[in-house]
Amino acid sequence: MEQNRRRFLQTSAGLALAASAPWVRAQPAPLKVGLMLPYTGTYAALGNAITNAFKLYVAEKGGKLAGRDIEYVVLDDESEPAKAVDNANRIVNRDKVDVLVGTVHSGVQAGMVKVARESGVLSIIPNAGFGAATGALCARNIFRTSFSNWQTIHALGKVMWDKGHKTAAWITHKYAAGEEMFGGFKEGYEKVGGRIVKDLWLPFPNVEFQALITEIAAAKPDAVACFFAGGAAVKFVKDYDAAGLKNKIPLYGNGFLTDGTLQAQGASAQGIYTTLHYADSLDIPKDKEFRLNYAKAYKLQPDVYAVQGYDAAQLLDIGLKAAKGDVKNQKAMVAAMEGVVIDSPRGKWKMSKAHNPIQDSYLRQVVGEQNKYVSVAWKALEDPARGCKMLV
Ligand code: PHB
């Protein structure tokens, strides 16, 4: 019976009848969402958290956004910038995704932004802080639900100065994100009077920290600021403690240092202060609901990456609804996504004119397995979006 019906619909007469018959509704094809994220290497856990939370939102909506079934096309970008343009071209031009969601690593993001600008595909960045994506290379079809690198660390300098640290050493991976975070930290710290006495770098994703930690000890700064995330953050925090520096030269960073990593870092992370646009103990109903649902679905605690992935799905839903599910109507989608206020687990945030969140930066401190909220370090922090031509 079912087979007969299908055969009938496949004939042109059947199709013509189906189009005019009120009892047979043509089903729109599933919407293809491309998830280009790291699923191996140092940032694998970050890619997984983003994917989990994106899918959680879609599942909460019954598996459909704006009436469209969702089909995922998943690509492991390996946090490998050299493969980024080829990978992005493959998923956009060969797999023909309707929406491109990704990625984590700023160097890979640079390649994805190039492909997004060339192809015009609607793109949502759920992590990578690559400044130019919402700065000099900003574009109508590119949105971000996470942060700019500058934004995550701008408030940290003042926090450290207020705690009495007049000099600091800096350490990070030598790549786009590390360089931009250093710029953001330097700007904020020097503005309040701080002095950076040493900056130390190692190639991504190298985790041989020993020689550099010895250099930090020799330089005797009042404190250390850094950017590390994922597997590298776990190892750096443990190595810093094992070298006996934890109680001598306090360690600070943007919150990636201790987000999604605390179980593995254990005692080595206790007491560390960081700044970030999320914390584990926010008194926000939306966050409580999100944390419960995420934990139930995945038997894991969510982290900042999960929040950003969830918001990427929320943003897409808002755009799709405005276009009644028709992703080809990009004009309607973009218009709805611009200037939107997202009801996020991190707290409500507004999309800037450059398509980047305007959001509070929280000061947090590690207590047990939580990045406990301490205070708002910077209210409604907006990336300066230097060079973005959409600002006017
Ligand atoms: C980045 O490369 O932009 C990046 C990676 C991991 C993070 C934050 C930023 O946790």
mmCIF file of C-alpha atoms and ligand atoms in Angstrom:
data_model
loop_
_atom_site.group_PDB
_atom_site.id
_atom_site.type_symbol
_atom_site.label_atom_id
_atom_site.label_comp_id
_atom_site.label_asym_id
_atom_site.label_seq_id
_atom_site.Cartn_x
_atom_site.Cartn_y
_atom_site.Cartn_z
ATOM 1 C CA MET A 1 0.000 0.000 0.000
ATOM 2 C CA GLU A 2 2.715 2.476 1.120
ATOM 3 C CA GLN A 3 4.851 1.356 -1.799
ATOM 4 C CA ASN A 4 1.993 1.898 -4.246
ATOM 5 C CA ARG A 5 1.414 5.354 -2.886
ATOM 6 C CA ARG A 6 5.080 6.223 -3.243
ATOM 7 C CA ARG A 7 5.145 4.944 -6.822
ATOM 8 C CA PHE A 8 2.048 6.972 -7.583
ATOM 9 C CA LEU A 9 3.651 10.137 -6.222
ATOM 10 C CA GLN A 10 6.742 9.518 -8.339
ATOM 11 C CA THR A 11 4.799 9.786 -11.593
ATOM 12 C CA SER A 12 4.247 13.270 -12.955
ATOM 13 C CA ALA A 13 0.486 12.828 -12.752
ATOM 14 C CA GLY A 14 0.887 11.849 -9.132
ATOM 15 C CA LEU A 15 3.077 14.858 -8.415
ATOM 16 C CA ALA A 16 0.606 17.223 -10.070
ATOM 17 C CA LEU A 17 -2.198 15.741 -8.040
ATOM 18 C CA ALA A 18 -0.157 15.842 -4.848
ATOM 19 C CA ALA A 19 0.537 19.537 -5.393
ATOM 20 C CA SER A 20 -3.147 20.322 -5.720
ATOM 21 C CA ALA A 21 -4.502 17.784 -3.252
ATOM 22 C CA PRO A 22 -4.988 19.284 0.198
ATOM 23 C CA TRP A 23 -4.490 15.923 1.922
ATOM 24 C CA VAL A 24 -0.944 15.353 0.563
ATOM 25 C CA ARG A 25 1.547 17.942 1.797
ATOM 26 C CA ALA A 26 4.945 18.069 0.064
ATOM 27 C CA GLN A 27 7.620 17.662 2.743
ATOM 28 C CA PRO A 28 10.462 20.184 2.450
ATOM 29 C CA ALA A 29 13.877 18.553 2.173
ATOM 30 C CA PRO A 30 15.887 18.426 5.392
ATOM 31 C CA LEU A 31 18.029 21.440 6.122
ATOM 32 C CA LYS A 32 21.705 20.539 5.826
ATOM 33 C CA VAL A 33 23.744 21.881 8.723
ATOM 34 C CA GLY A 34 27.499 21.562 8.266
ATOM 35 C CA LEU A 35 29.385 21.054 11.513
ATOM 36 C CA MET A 36 33.045 21.746 10.778
ATOM 37 C CA LEU A 37 34.737 21.365 14.153
ATOM 38 C CA PRO A 38 37.699 19.628 15.813
ATOM 39 C CA TYR A 39 36.841 16.078 16.894
ATOM 40 C CA THR A 40 40.456 14.962 17.346
ATOM 41 C CA GLY A 41 43.488 16.601 18.971
ATOM 42 C CA THR A 42 43.871 19.226 21.722
ATOM 43 C CA TYR A 43 40.490 20.849 21.038
ATOM 44 C CA ALA A 44 38.437 17.657 20.520
ATOM 45 C CA ALA A 45 36.466 18.105 23.743
ATOM 46 C CA LEU A 46 35.531 21.629 22.650
ATOM 47 C CA GLY A 47 34.173 20.443 19.306
ATOM 48 C CA ASN A 48 32.184 17.717 21.020
ATOM 49 C CA ALA A 49 30.651 20.091 23.584
ATOM 50 C CA ILE A 50 29.544 22.484 20.809
ATOM 51 C CA THR A 51 28.054 19.598 18.808
ATOM 52 C CA ASN A 52 26.250 18.127 21.826
ATOM 53 C CA ALA A 53 24.603 21.399 22.769
ATOM 54 C CA PHE A 54 23.663 22.329 19.193
ATOM 55 C CA LYS A 55 21.936 18.963 18.862
ATOM 56 C CA LEU A 56 20.344 19.346 22.281
ATOM 57 C CA TYR A 57 18.603 22.536 21.171
ATOM 58 C CA VAL A 58 17.368 20.901 17.964
ATOM 59 C CA ALA A 59 16.146 17.868 19.942
ATOM 60 C CA GLU A 60 14.291 20.183 22.331
ATOM 61 C CA LYS A 61 12.456 21.534 19.270
ATOM 62 C CA GLY A 62 11.414 18.023 18.241
ATOM 63 C CA GLY A 63 14.274 17.571 15.773
ATOM 64 C CA LYS A 64 13.045 20.371 13.500
ATOM 65 C CA LEU A 65 13.804 24.069 13.127
ATOM 66 C CA ALA A 66 11.095 26.208 11.500
ATOM 67 C CA GLY A 67 9.368 23.044 10.287
ATOM 68 C CA ARG A 68 12.482 21.651 8.607
ATOM 69 C CA ASP A 69 14.101 18.363 9.574
ATOM 70 C CA ILE A 70 17.788 18.797 10.281
ATOM 71 C CA GLU A 71 20.467 16.725 8.602
ATOM 72 C CA TYR A 72 24.030 17.053 9.896
ATOM 73 C CA VAL A 73 27.115 16.909 7.716
ATOM 74 C CA VAL A 74 30.020 16.478 10.122
ATOM 75 C CA LEU A 75 33.655 17.197 9.310
ATOM 76 C CA ASP A 76 36.645 16.910 11.668
ATOM 77 C CA ASP A 77 38.839 19.959 10.961
ATOM 78 C CA GLU A 78 41.593 18.613 13.284
ATOM 79 C CA SER A 79 42.413 22.228 14.274
ATOM 80 C CA GLU A 80 44.637 22.141 11.188
ATOM 81 C CA PRO A 81 44.829 25.541 9.439
ATOM 82 C CA ALA A 82 46.651 24.105 6.406
ATOM 83 C CA LYS A 83 43.572 22.010 5.540
ATOM 84 C CA ALA A 84 40.976 24.648 6.407
ATOM 85 C CA VAL A 85 40.170 26.092 2.974
ATOM 86 C CA ASP A 86 39.970 22.649 1.333
ATOM 87 C CA ASN A 87 37.786 21.314 4.137
ATOM 88 C CA ALA A 88 35.463 24.321 4.063
ATOM 89 C CA ASN A 89 35.196 24.139 0.267
ATOM 90 C CA ARG A 90 34.379 20.455 0.495
ATOM 91 C CA ILE A 91 31.551 20.884 2.959
ATOM 92 C CA VAL A 92 30.134 24.001 1.276
ATOM 93 C CA ASN A 93 30.573 23.256 -2.424
ATOM 94 C CA ARG A 94 30.550 19.442 -2.577
ATOM 95 C CA ASP A 95 28.240 18.538 0.314
ATOM 96 C CA LYS A 96 26.237 21.716 -0.305
ATOM 97 C CA VAL A 97 25.341 22.492 3.276
ATOM 98 C CA ASP A 98 22.704 25.187 3.793
ATOM 99 C CA VAL A 99 24.438 26.560 6.885
ATOM 100 C CA LEU A 100 28.063 26.335 7.945
ATOM 101 C CA VAL A 101 28.652 26.019 11.696
ATOM 102 C CA GLY A 102 32.275 26.154 12.907
ATOM 103 C CA THR A 103 34.858 26.296 14.296
ATOM 104 C CA VAL A 104 37.055 26.369 17.397
ATOM 105 C CA HIS A 105 40.577 27.262 16.190
ATOM 106 C CA SER A 106 41.225 30.812 14.927
ATOM 107 C CA GLY A 107 43.693 29.689 12.248
ATOM 108 C CA VAL A 108 41.119 27.297 10.790
ATOM 109 C CA GLN A 109 38.475 30.014 11.093
ATOM 110 C CA ALA A 110 40.534 32.274 8.824
ATOM 111 C CA GLY A 111 40.136 29.698 6.036
ATOM 112 C CA MET A 112 36.435 29.258 6.738
ATOM 113 C CA VAL A 113 35.830 33.008 6.633
ATOM 114 C CA LYS A 114 37.493 33.122 3.209
ATOM 115 C CA VAL A 115 35.185 30.384 1.895
ATOM 116 C CA ALA A 116 32.128 31.943 3.567
ATOM 117 C CA ARG A 117 32.850 35.292 1.945
ATOM 118 C CA GLU A 118 33.436 33.723 -1.486
ATOM 119 C CA SER A 119 30.418 31.391 -1.417
ATOM 120 C CA GLY A 120 28.002 33.589 0.543
ATOM 121 C CA VAL A 121 26.927 30.594 2.675
ATOM 122 C CA LEU A 122 25.302 31.543 5.963
ATOM 123 C CA SER A 123 27.920 30.940 8.656
ATOM 124 C CA ILE A 124 27.751 30.768 12.435
ATOM 125 C CA ILE A 125 30.957 30.689 14.470
ATOM 126 C CA PRO A 126 30.387 28.854 17.782
ATOM 127 C CA ASN A 127 33.836 29.463 19.281
ATOM 128 C CA ALA A 128 36.908 30.730 17.385
ATOM 129 C CA GLY A 129 37.718 34.277 18.497
ATOM 130 C CA PHE A 130 39.528 35.266 15.246
ATOM 131 C CA GLY A 131 39.175 39.052 15.429
ATOM 132 C CA ALA A 132 38.892 39.721 11.701
ATOM 133 C CA ALA A 133 35.785 37.490 11.399
ATOM 134 C CA THR A 134 33.788 40.299 13.004
ATOM 135 C CA GLY A 135 36.414 42.973 12.264
ATOM 136 C CA ALA A 136 38.193 43.732 8.999
ATOM 137 C CA LEU A 137 36.646 40.668 7.280
ATOM 138 C CA CYS A 138 33.146 41.042 8.723
ATOM 139 C CA ALA A 139 30.319 40.140 6.341
ATOM 140 C CA ARG A 140 26.528 40.066 6.263
ATOM 141 C CA ASN A 141 26.473 36.240 6.122
ATOM 142 C CA ILE A 142 28.938 35.673 9.010
ATOM 143 C CA PHE A 143 27.726 35.639 12.628
ATOM 144 C CA ARG A 144 29.385 34.653 15.894
ATOM 145 C CA THR A 145 27.736 33.348 19.085
ATOM 146 C CA SER A 146 30.935 33.127 21.136
ATOM 147 C CA PHE A 147 33.446 35.993 21.549
ATOM 148 C CA SER A 148 36.354 37.818 19.962
ATOM 149 C CA ASN A 149 39.743 36.851 21.382
ATOM 150 C CA TRP A 150 40.239 40.435 22.589
ATOM 151 C CA GLN A 151 36.931 40.298 24.433
ATOM 152 C CA THR A 152 37.838 37.289 26.589
ATOM 153 C CA ILE A 153 40.890 38.873 28.164
ATOM 154 C CA HIS A 154 40.402 42.626 28.034
ATOM 155 C CA ALA A 155 39.097 42.739 31.612
ATOM 156 C CA LEU A 156 41.849 40.547 33.067
ATOM 157 C CA GLY A 157 44.558 43.231 33.313
ATOM 158 C CA LYS A 158 42.491 45.373 35.653
ATOM 159 C CA VAL A 159 41.553 42.334 37.740
ATOM 160 C CA MET A 160 45.245 41.490 38.215
ATOM 161 C CA TRP A 161 46.241 45.099 38.903
ATOM 162 C CA ASP A 162 43.493 45.420 41.523
ATOM 163 C CA LYS A 163 44.909 42.321 43.231
ATOM 164 C CA GLY A 164 48.243 44.122 43.514
ATOM 165 C CA HIS A 165 50.191 42.503 40.658
ATOM 166 C CA LYS A 166 52.304 45.269 39.134
ATOM 167 C CA THR A 167 54.284 43.019 36.778
ATOM 168 C CA ALA A 168 53.292 39.947 34.803
ATOM 169 C CA ALA A 169 54.719 37.295 32.501
ATOM 170 C CA TRP A 170 52.632 36.051 29.571
ATOM 171 C CA ILE A 171 52.598 32.567 28.037
ATOM 172 C CA THR A 172 50.556 30.985 25.223
ATOM 173 C CA HIS A 173 50.571 29.061 21.952
ATOM 174 C CA LYS A 174 52.022 30.920 18.992
ATOM 175 C CA TYR A 175 49.085 31.197 16.595
ATOM 176 C CA ALA A 176 46.351 33.665 15.654
ATOM 177 C CA ALA A 177 44.334 33.300 18.874
ATOM 178 C CA GLY A 178 47.395 33.433 21.164
ATOM 179 C CA GLU A 179 48.642 36.583 19.472
ATOM 180 C CA GLU A 180 45.265 38.313 19.610
ATOM 181 C CA MET A 181 44.767 37.386 23.254
ATOM 182 C CA PHE A 182 48.212 38.738 24.078
ATOM 183 C CA GLY A 183 47.245 42.002 22.349
ATOM 184 C CA GLY A 184 43.999 42.186 24.336
ATOM 185 C CA PHE A 185 45.720 41.449 27.633
ATOM 186 C CA LYS A 186 48.578 43.909 27.003
ATOM 187 C CA GLU A 187 46.161 46.691 26.100
ATOM 188 C CA GLY A 188 44.064 46.217 29.246
ATOM 189 C CA TYR A 189 46.954 45.616 31.664
ATOM 190 C CA GLU A 190 49.215 48.444 30.490
ATOM 191 C CA LYS A 191 46.322 50.896 30.474
ATOM 192 C CA VAL A 192 45.923 50.502 34.254
ATOM 193 C CA GLY A 193 49.709 50.653 34.877
ATOM 194 C CA GLY A 194 50.795 47.008 34.644
ATOM 195 C CA ARG A 195 54.095 46.006 33.050
ATOM 196 C CA ILE A 196 54.678 42.804 31.077
ATOM 197 C CA VAL A 197 58.212 41.664 31.877
ATOM 198 C CA LYS A 198 58.306 38.563 29.688
ATOM 199 C CA ASP A 199 56.216 37.014 26.927
ATOM 200 C CA LEU A 200 56.710 33.324 26.156
ATOM 201 C CA TRP A 201 55.401 31.311 23.207
ATOM 202 C CA LEU A 202 55.352 27.734 22.003
ATOM 203 C CA PRO A 203 54.067 26.288 18.722
ATOM 204 C CA PHE A 204 50.476 24.973 18.678
ATOM 205 C CA PRO A 205 49.700 22.271 19.841
ATOM 206 C CA ASN A 206 53.029 21.605 21.596
ATOM 207 C CA VAL A 207 52.700 20.938 25.365
ATOM 208 C CA GLU A 208 56.359 20.736 26.404
ATOM 209 C CA PHE A 209 56.079 23.547 28.942
ATOM 210 C CA GLN A 210 59.025 22.749 31.211
ATOM 211 C CA ALA A 211 61.704 25.084 29.780
ATOM 212 C CA LEU A 212 59.276 27.999 29.622
ATOM 213 C CA ILE A 213 58.060 27.459 33.184
ATOM 214 C CA THR A 214 61.717 27.614 34.266
ATOM 215 C CA GLU A 215 62.018 30.962 32.457
ATOM 216 C CA ILE A 216 58.951 32.251 34.307
ATOM 217 C CA ALA A 217 60.487 31.282 37.653
ATOM 218 C CA ALA A 218 63.710 33.096 36.734
ATOM 219 C CA ALA A 219 61.889 36.273 35.644
ATOM 220 C CA LYS A 220 60.078 36.522 39.022
ATOM 221 C CA PRO A 221 56.984 38.432 37.870
ATOM 222 C CA ASP A 222 54.257 39.253 40.396
ATOM 223 C CA ALA A 223 51.856 37.006 38.449
ATOM 224 C CA VAL A 224 51.386 35.055 35.194
ATOM 225 C CA ALA A 225 48.660 35.497 32.589
ATOM 226 C CA CYS A 226 48.032 32.967 29.845
ATOM 227 C CA PHE A 227 45.742 31.526 27.196
ATOM 228 C CA PHE A 228 45.464 27.750 26.927
ATOM 229 C CA ALA A 229 42.406 25.607 26.225
ATOM 230 C CA GLY A 230 41.357 21.960 26.071
ATOM 231 C CA GLY A 231 44.042 19.322 26.549
ATOM 232 C CA ALA A 232 46.822 21.935 26.638
ATOM 233 C CA ALA A 233 45.102 23.808 29.484
ATOM 234 C CA VAL A 234 44.872 20.608 31.522
ATOM 235 C CA LYS A 235 48.583 19.923 31.134
ATOM 236 C CA PHE A 236 49.753 23.508 31.653
ATOM 237 C CA VAL A 237 47.868 23.948 34.939
ATOM 238 C CA LYS A 238 49.222 20.616 36.223
ATOM 239 C CA ASP A 239 52.800 21.322 35.113
ATOM 240 C CA TYR A 240 52.729 24.817 36.645
ATOM 241 C CA ASP A 241 51.654 23.335 39.962
ATOM 242 C CA ALA A 242 54.149 20.455 39.750
ATOM 243 C CA ALA A 243 56.958 22.996 39.204
ATOM 244 C CA GLY A 244 56.081 24.475 42.600
ATOM 245 C CA LEU A 245 54.978 27.876 41.236
ATOM 246 C CA LYS A 246 51.266 27.773 42.005
ATOM 247 C CA ASN A 247 51.615 29.351 45.449
ATOM 248 C CA LYS A 248 54.578 31.577 44.562
ATOM 249 C CA ILE A 249 53.525 33.308 41.342
ATOM 250 C CA PRO A 250 49.719 33.299 40.977
ATOM 251 C CA LEU A 251 48.396 32.034 37.652
ATOM 252 C CA TYR A 252 45.596 33.855 35.767
ATOM 253 C CA GLY A 253 44.068 33.501 32.335
ATOM 254 C CA ASN A 254 40.947 33.852 30.315
ATOM 255 C CA GLY A 255 38.484 31.222 31.435
ATOM 256 C CA PHE A 256 39.399 28.627 28.801
ATOM 257 C CA LEU A 257 42.224 27.709 31.170
ATOM 258 C CA THR A 258 39.740 26.077 33.550
ATOM 259 C CA ASP A 259 36.543 25.511 31.530
ATOM 260 C CA GLY A 260 35.634 21.896 30.766
ATOM 261 C CA THR A 261 38.962 20.875 32.314
ATOM 262 C CA LEU A 262 38.495 20.866 36.089
ATOM 263 C CA GLN A 263 37.928 17.165 36.563
ATOM 264 C CA ALA A 264 41.274 16.442 34.912
ATOM 265 C CA GLN A 265 43.133 19.309 36.614
ATOM 266 C CA GLY A 266 42.005 18.420 40.142
ATOM 267 C CA ALA A 267 43.856 20.129 42.990
ATOM 268 C CA SER A 268 46.235 21.941 40.617
ATOM 269 C CA ALA A 269 43.471 24.309 39.484
ATOM 270 C CA GLN A 270 42.061 25.221 42.903
ATOM 271 C CA GLY A 271 41.804 28.969 43.519
ATOM 272 C CA ILE A 272 42.688 30.118 39.982
ATOM 273 C CA TYR A 273 40.967 33.355 38.900
ATOM 274 C CA THR A 274 39.897 33.798 35.280
ATOM 275 C CA THR A 275 37.662 36.071 33.199
ATOM 276 C CA LEU A 276 35.054 34.731 30.779
ATOM 277 C CA HIS A 277 31.499 35.260 29.542
ATOM 278 C CA TYR A 278 30.253 32.187 31.426
ATOM 279 C CA ALA A 279 30.538 30.723 34.941
ATOM 280 C CA ASP A 280 29.281 27.571 36.647
ATOM 281 C CA SER A 281 27.149 29.126 39.352
ATOM 282 C CA LEU A 282 25.166 31.856 37.620
ATOM 283 C CA ASP A 283 21.799 32.608 39.149
ATOM 284 C CA ILE A 284 20.007 32.553 35.787
ATOM 285 C CA PRO A 285 16.904 30.349 35.302
ATOM 286 C CA LYS A 286 17.771 29.716 31.646
ATOM 287 C CA ASP A 287 21.179 28.408 32.736
ATOM 288 C CA LYS A 288 19.729 26.113 35.392
ATOM 289 C CA GLU A 289 17.358 24.589 32.856
ATOM 290 C CA PHE A 290 20.140 24.232 30.268
ATOM 291 C CA ARG A 291 22.511 22.563 32.727
ATOM 292 C CA LEU A 292 19.889 20.073 33.840
ATOM 293 C CA ASN A 293 18.919 19.147 30.289
ATOM 294 C CA TYR A 294 22.526 18.889 29.112
ATOM 295 C CA ALA A 295 23.523 16.708 32.061
ATOM 296 C CA LYS A 296 20.495 14.490 31.499
ATOM 297 C CA ALA A 297 21.219 14.068 27.787
ATOM 298 C CA TYR A 298 24.969 13.554 27.947
ATOM 299 C CA LYS A 299 25.843 12.561 31.557
ATOM 300 C CA LEU A 300 28.306 15.451 31.491
ATOM 301 C CA GLN A 301 28.405 18.975 32.879
ATOM 302 C CA PRO A 302 28.182 21.665 30.193
ATOM 303 C CA ASP A 303 30.874 24.312 29.756
ATOM 304 C CA VAL A 304 31.315 27.580 27.888
ATOM 305 C CA TYR A 305 31.705 25.746 24.568
ATOM 306 C CA ALA A 306 28.374 23.986 25.046
ATOM 307 C CA VAL A 307 26.692 27.329 25.763
ATOM 308 C CA GLN A 308 28.084 28.804 22.554
ATOM 309 C CA GLY A 309 26.917 25.776 20.539
ATOM 310 C CA TYR A 310 23.444 25.982 22.058
ATOM 311 C CA ASP A 311 23.251 29.668 21.158
ATOM 312 C CA ALA A 312 24.383 28.929 17.591
ATOM 313 C CA ALA A 313 21.324 26.690 17.215
ATOM 314 C CA GLN A 314 19.103 29.319 18.867
ATOM 315 C CA LEU A 315 20.363 31.954 16.443
ATOM 316 C CA LEU A 316 19.796 29.721 13.431
ATOM 317 C CA ASP A 317 16.261 28.981 14.632
ATOM 318 C CA ILE A 318 15.473 32.693 14.883
ATOM 319 C CA GLY A 319 16.772 33.318 11.368
ATOM 320 C CA LEU A 320 14.958 30.338 9.874
ATOM 321 C CA LYS A 321 11.658 31.230 11.498
ATOM 322 C CA ALA A 322 11.843 34.721 9.997
ATOM 323 C CA ALA A 323 12.407 33.164 6.555
ATOM 324 C CA LYS A 324 9.673 30.554 7.157
ATOM 325 C CA GLY A 325 12.254 27.802 6.833
ATOM 326 C CA ASP A 326 13.525 29.003 3.453
ATOM 327 C CA VAL A 327 17.285 29.270 3.845
ATOM 328 C CA LYS A 328 17.525 30.717 0.312
ATOM 329 C CA ASN A 329 15.831 33.819 1.682
ATOM 330 C CA GLN A 330 19.072 34.884 3.320
ATOM 331 C CA LYS A 331 17.972 38.509 3.403
ATOM 332 C CA ALA A 332 15.121 37.715 5.779
ATOM 333 C CA MET A 333 17.325 35.455 7.883
ATOM 334 C CA VAL A 334 20.107 38.008 8.251
ATOM 335 C CA ALA A 335 17.668 40.793 9.055
ATOM 336 C CA ALA A 336 16.253 38.728 11.930
ATOM 337 C CA MET A 337 19.657 37.662 13.212
ATOM 338 C CA GLU A 338 21.080 41.186 13.206
ATOM 339 C CA GLY A 339 20.501 43.084 16.430
ATOM 340 C CA VAL A 340 18.890 40.010 18.013
ATOM 341 C CA VAL A 341 18.891 39.497 21.786
ATOM 342 C CA ILE A 342 19.706 35.877 22.613
ATOM 343 C CA ASP A 343 18.295 34.411 25.804
ATOM 344 C CA SER A 344 21.457 32.486 26.619
ATOM 345 C CA PRO A 345 22.465 30.343 29.598
ATOM 346 C CA ARG A 346 25.311 32.879 30.050
ATOM 347 C CA GLY A 347 22.724 35.663 30.446
ATOM 348 C CA LYS A 348 20.979 37.688 27.741
ATOM 349 C CA TRP A 349 23.307 39.090 25.090
ATOM 350 C CA LYS A 350 22.820 41.321 22.067
ATOM 351 C CA MET A 351 24.276 40.868 18.599
ATOM 352 C CA SER A 352 26.581 43.783 17.722
ATOM 353 C CA LYS A 353 26.512 45.559 14.373
ATOM 354 C CA ALA A 354 29.601 43.526 13.460
ATOM 355 C CA HIS A 355 27.698 40.277 14.323
ATOM 356 C CA ASN A 356 29.500 39.476 17.595
ATOM 357 C CA PRO A 357 27.969 39.138 21.093
ATOM 358 C CA ILE A 358 27.886 42.168 23.369
ATOM 359 C CA GLN A 359 28.171 40.421 26.731
ATOM 360 C CA ASP A 360 29.271 40.635 30.348
ATOM 361 C CA SER A 361 32.725 39.385 31.248
ATOM 362 C CA TYR A 362 32.610 37.525 34.565
ATOM 363 C CA LEU A 363 35.379 37.096 37.112
ATOM 364 C CA ARG A 364 35.352 33.455 38.265
ATOM 365 C CA GLN A 365 37.379 31.425 40.726
ATOM 366 C CA VAL A 366 37.941 27.667 40.768
ATOM 367 C CA VAL A 367 36.321 26.039 43.791
ATOM 368 C CA GLY A 368 36.132 22.240 43.647
ATOM 369 C CA GLU A 369 34.943 21.360 40.158
ATOM 370 C CA GLN A 370 33.288 24.718 39.548
ATOM 371 C CA ASN A 371 34.297 28.013 37.990
ATOM 372 C CA LYS A 372 32.427 29.941 40.634
ATOM 373 C CA TYR A 373 30.991 33.335 39.735
ATOM 374 C CA VAL A 374 32.729 36.108 41.708
ATOM 375 C CA SER A 375 31.595 39.360 40.053
ATOM 376 C CA VAL A 376 30.979 41.109 36.752
ATOM 377 C CA ALA A 377 34.454 42.169 35.639
ATOM 378 C CA TRP A 378 33.150 44.208 32.697
ATOM 379 C CA LYS A 379 29.514 44.966 31.935
ATOM 380 C CA ALA A 380 28.256 44.629 28.326
ATOM 381 C CA LEU A 381 31.726 44.358 26.826
ATOM 382 C CA GLU A 382 31.720 44.976 23.069
ATOM 383 C CA ASP A 383 34.546 44.105 20.718
ATOM 384 C CA PRO A 384 35.819 47.258 18.962
ATOM 385 C CA ALA A 385 35.373 45.464 15.579
ATOM 386 C CA ARG A 386 38.289 47.383 14.129
ATOM 387 C CA GLY A 387 38.058 47.645 10.340
ATOM 388 C CA CYS A 388 34.506 46.269 10.028
ATOM 389 C CA LYS A 389 32.756 48.171 7.234
ATOM 390 C CA MET A 390 29.250 47.170 8.379
ATOM 391 C CA LEU A 391 29.537 49.489 11.405
ATOM 392 C CA VAL A 392 28.317 52.568 9.567
HETATM 393 C C1 PHB B 1 40.739 30.110 19.098
HETATM 394 O O1 PHB B 1 41.635 29.556 18.433
HETATM 395 O O2 PHB B 1 40.156 31.135 18.682
HETATM 396 C C2 PHB B 1 40.336 29.551 20.416
HETATM 397 C C3 PHB B 1 40.529 28.197 20.683
HETATM 398 C C4 PHB B 1 40.137 27.686 21.899
HETATM 399 C C5 PHB B 1 39.544 28.485 22.841
HETATM 400 C C6 PHB B 1 39.353 29.849 22.585
HETATM 401 C C7 PHB B 1 39.752 30.385 21.355
HETATM 402 O O3 PHB B 1 39.154 27.994 24.007
#
